[in-house]
Amino acid sequence: MRLYVSHREQVTEVLGPGRRYALWLQGCKKRCPNCVFPWGQPLHEHGTWVSVSALLAEIRSAAAAQRLRGLTISGGEPFLQAAALLPLIQSIREQTALDIMMYSGYTLAELRAQKDAAIDDILACIDLLVDGEYIESQNTDTAYRGSDNQVIHFLSPKYLPYKERMEHLHNRSVEFVTRDIGDVFLIGIPAKAFRAEFLRAAARRGEERKQ
């Protein structure tokens, strides 16, 4: 069993509670304006096929080495690969103490309406689901969500004691990961004005280098 993976990071602190392994699956049929990760939309490019067993081994190793609290799965649209994703999630649930958080462009009601056994089983295994399309006009910089139409669903009791606090946080932050020269990956949900400010700062830096 394999998953079409866009990106993965062994440790991050900006995509859910605590230190987490983050996995981005490639491919999304939605085309939300100003999507934070348009690179992840194409269904048949920009990804790499990775076996579920290799991902499980990597996540377990990272969890031990980095003292991780959880696993966050985003995309793209993770539920497009539900059949292959389910065994990974079940193994994480059975073999580790990690909690599991997922992002989806579909609402919880839309996911359940698909009557897909793999989707239903995934929902039964995870702790947190952030659902819904990104809507630029409803972006008020709340943490964990791109826009306020999106809902944090507490699908297990694990984070229920923190529900009110998590729903009202406004402390968004991002991380930059650099691997090769010129290859920078942004992790997290940036503030609404981040894109314009970042481009202005990059332009200023470019002008300074020319002087």
CSV table of N, CA and C in Angstrom, one decimal, residues 8-11 19-23 51-72 87-100:
chain,number,residue,atom,x,y,z
A,8,ARG,N,6.8,16.0,3.9
A,8,ARG,CA,6.7,15.6,5.3
A,8,ARG,C,7.9,16.2,6.1
A,9,GLU,N,7.5,16.5,7.3
A,9,GLU,CA,8.5,17.0,8.3
A,9,GLU,C,8.5,16.2,9.6
A,10,GLN,N,9.6,15.9,10.1
A,10,GLN,CA,9.7,15.0,11.3
A,10,GLN,C,9.3,15.8,12.6
A,11,VAL,N,9.4,17.1,12.6
A,11,VAL,CA,9.0,17.8,13.8
A,11,VAL,C,8.6,19.2,13.4
A,19,ARG,N,4.6,19.3,19.8
A,19,ARG,CA,5.6,18.9,18.8
A,19,ARG,C,4.9,17.8,18.0
A,20,ARG,N,5.0,17.9,16.6
A,20,ARG,CA,4.2,17.0,15.8
A,20,ARG,C,5.0,16.6,14.5
A,21,TYR,N,4.8,15.4,14.1
A,21,TYR,CA,5.2,15.0,12.7
A,21,TYR,C,4.1,15.5,11.8
A,22,ALA,N,4.5,16.0,10.6
A,22,ALA,CA,3.5,16.6,9.7
A,22,ALA,C,3.7,15.9,8.3
A,23,LEU,N,2.5,15.5,7.8
A,23,LEU,CA,2.5,14.8,6.5
A,23,LEU,C,1.5,15.5,5.6
A,51,SER,N,5.6,4.1,0.5
A,51,SER,CA,4.9,3.0,1.1
A,51,SER,C,4.4,3.3,2.5
A,52,VAL,N,3.3,2.7,2.9
A,52,VAL,CA,2.7,3.0,4.2
A,52,VAL,C,3.7,2.4,5.3
A,53,SER,N,4.3,1.3,5.0
A,53,SER,CA,5.3,0.7,6.0
A,53,SER,C,6.5,1.7,6.2
A,54,ALA,N,7.0,2.3,5.1
A,54,ALA,CA,8.1,3.2,5.3
A,54,ALA,C,7.7,4.5,6.1
A,55,LEU,N,6.5,5.0,5.8
A,55,LEU,CA,6.0,6.1,6.5
A,55,LEU,C,5.8,5.8,8.0
A,56,LEU,N,5.2,4.7,8.3
A,56,LEU,CA,5.0,4.2,9.7
A,56,LEU,C,6.3,4.2,10.4
A,57,ALA,N,7.3,3.5,9.8
A,57,ALA,CA,8.6,3.4,10.4
A,57,ALA,C,9.3,4.8,10.7
A,58,GLU,N,9.1,5.7,9.7
A,58,GLU,CA,9.7,7.0,9.9
A,58,GLU,C,9.0,7.8,11.0
A,59,ILE,N,7.7,7.7,11.1
A,59,ILE,CA,6.9,8.4,12.1
A,59,ILE,C,7.2,7.9,13.5
A,60,ARG,N,7.3,6.6,13.6
A,60,ARG,CA,7.6,6.0,14.9
A,60,ARG,C,9.0,6.4,15.4
A,61,SER,N,10.0,6.4,14.4
A,61,SER,CA,11.3,6.8,14.8
A,61,SER,C,11.4,8.3,15.2
A,62,ALA,N,10.7,9.1,14.4
A,62,ALA,CA,10.6,10.5,14.8
A,62,ALA,C,10.0,10.8,16.1
A,63,ALA,N,8.9,10.0,16.4
A,63,ALA,CA,8.2,10.2,17.6
A,63,ALA,C,9.1,9.9,18.8
A,64,ALA,N,9.9,8.9,18.7
A,64,ALA,CA,10.8,8.6,19.8
A,64,ALA,C,12.0,9.6,19.9
A,65,ALA,N,12.6,10.0,18.8
A,65,ALA,CA,13.7,10.8,18.8
A,65,ALA,C,13.4,12.3,19.2
A,66,GLN,N,12.2,12.7,18.7
A,66,GLN,CA,11.8,14.1,18.9
A,66,GLN,C,10.8,14.3,20.0
A,67,ARG,N,10.4,13.3,20.7
A,67,ARG,CA,9.4,13.3,21.8
A,67,ARG,C,8.1,14.0,21.3
A,68,LEU,N,7.6,13.5,20.2
A,68,LEU,CA,6.4,14.1,19.6
A,68,LEU,C,5.1,13.8,20.4
A,69,ARG,N,4.2,14.8,20.3
A,69,ARG,CA,2.9,14.6,20.8
A,69,ARG,C,1.9,14.0,19.8
A,70,GLY,N,2.1,14.4,18.6
A,70,GLY,CA,1.0,14.0,17.6
A,70,GLY,C,1.5,14.0,16.2
A,71,LEU,N,0.6,13.6,15.3
A,71,LEU,CA,0.7,13.5,13.9
A,71,LEU,C,-0.3,14.4,13.3
A,72,THR,N,0.1,15.3,12.4
A,72,THR,CA,-0.9,16.1,11.6
A,72,THR,C,-0.8,15.8,10.1
A,87,PRO,N,-4.8,2.3,6.7
A,87,PRO,CA,-3.9,1.4,7.5
A,87,PRO,C,-2.8,2.2,8.2
A,88,LEU,N,-2.3,3.3,7.6
A,88,LEU,CA,-1.3,4.1,8.3
A,88,LEU,C,-1.9,4.6,9.6
A,89,ILE,N,-3.1,5.2,9.6
A,89,ILE,CA,-3.7,5.8,10.8
A,89,ILE,C,-4.0,4.7,11.8
A,90,GLN,N,-4.5,3.6,11.4
A,90,GLN,CA,-4.8,2.5,12.3
A,90,GLN,C,-3.5,2.0,13.0
A,91,SER,N,-2.4,1.9,12.2
A,91,SER,CA,-1.1,1.5,12.8
A,91,SER,C,-0.6,2.5,13.8
A,92,ILE,N,-0.7,3.8,13.5
A,92,ILE,CA,-0.3,4.9,14.4
A,92,ILE,C,-1.1,4.8,15.7
A,93,ARG,N,-2.4,4.5,15.6
A,93,ARG,CA,-3.3,4.4,16.7
A,93,ARG,C,-2.9,3.2,17.6
A,94,GLU,N,-2.6,2.1,16.9
A,94,GLU,CA,-2.3,0.9,17.7
A,94,GLU,C,-0.9,0.8,18.2
A,95,GLN,N,0.1,1.4,17.5
A,95,GLN,CA,1.5,1.2,17.9
A,95,GLN,C,2.2,2.4,18.5
A,96,THR,N,1.5,3.5,18.6
A,96,THR,CA,2.1,4.7,19.2
A,96,THR,C,1.1,5.4,20.2
A,97,ALA,N,1.7,6.4,20.9
A,97,ALA,CA,0.8,7.2,21.8
A,97,ALA,C,0.5,8.5,21.1
A,98,LEU,N,0.8,8.7,19.8
A,98,LEU,CA,0.5,10.0,19.1
A,98,LEU,C,-1.0,10.2,19.0
A,99,ASP,N,-1.4,11.5,19.2
A,99,ASP,CA,-2.7,11.8,18.7
A,99,ASP,C,-2.7,12.2,17.2
A,100,ILE,N,-3.8,12.2,16.6
A,100,ILE,CA,-3.9,12.4,15.2
A,100,ILE,C,-4.8,13.5,14.8
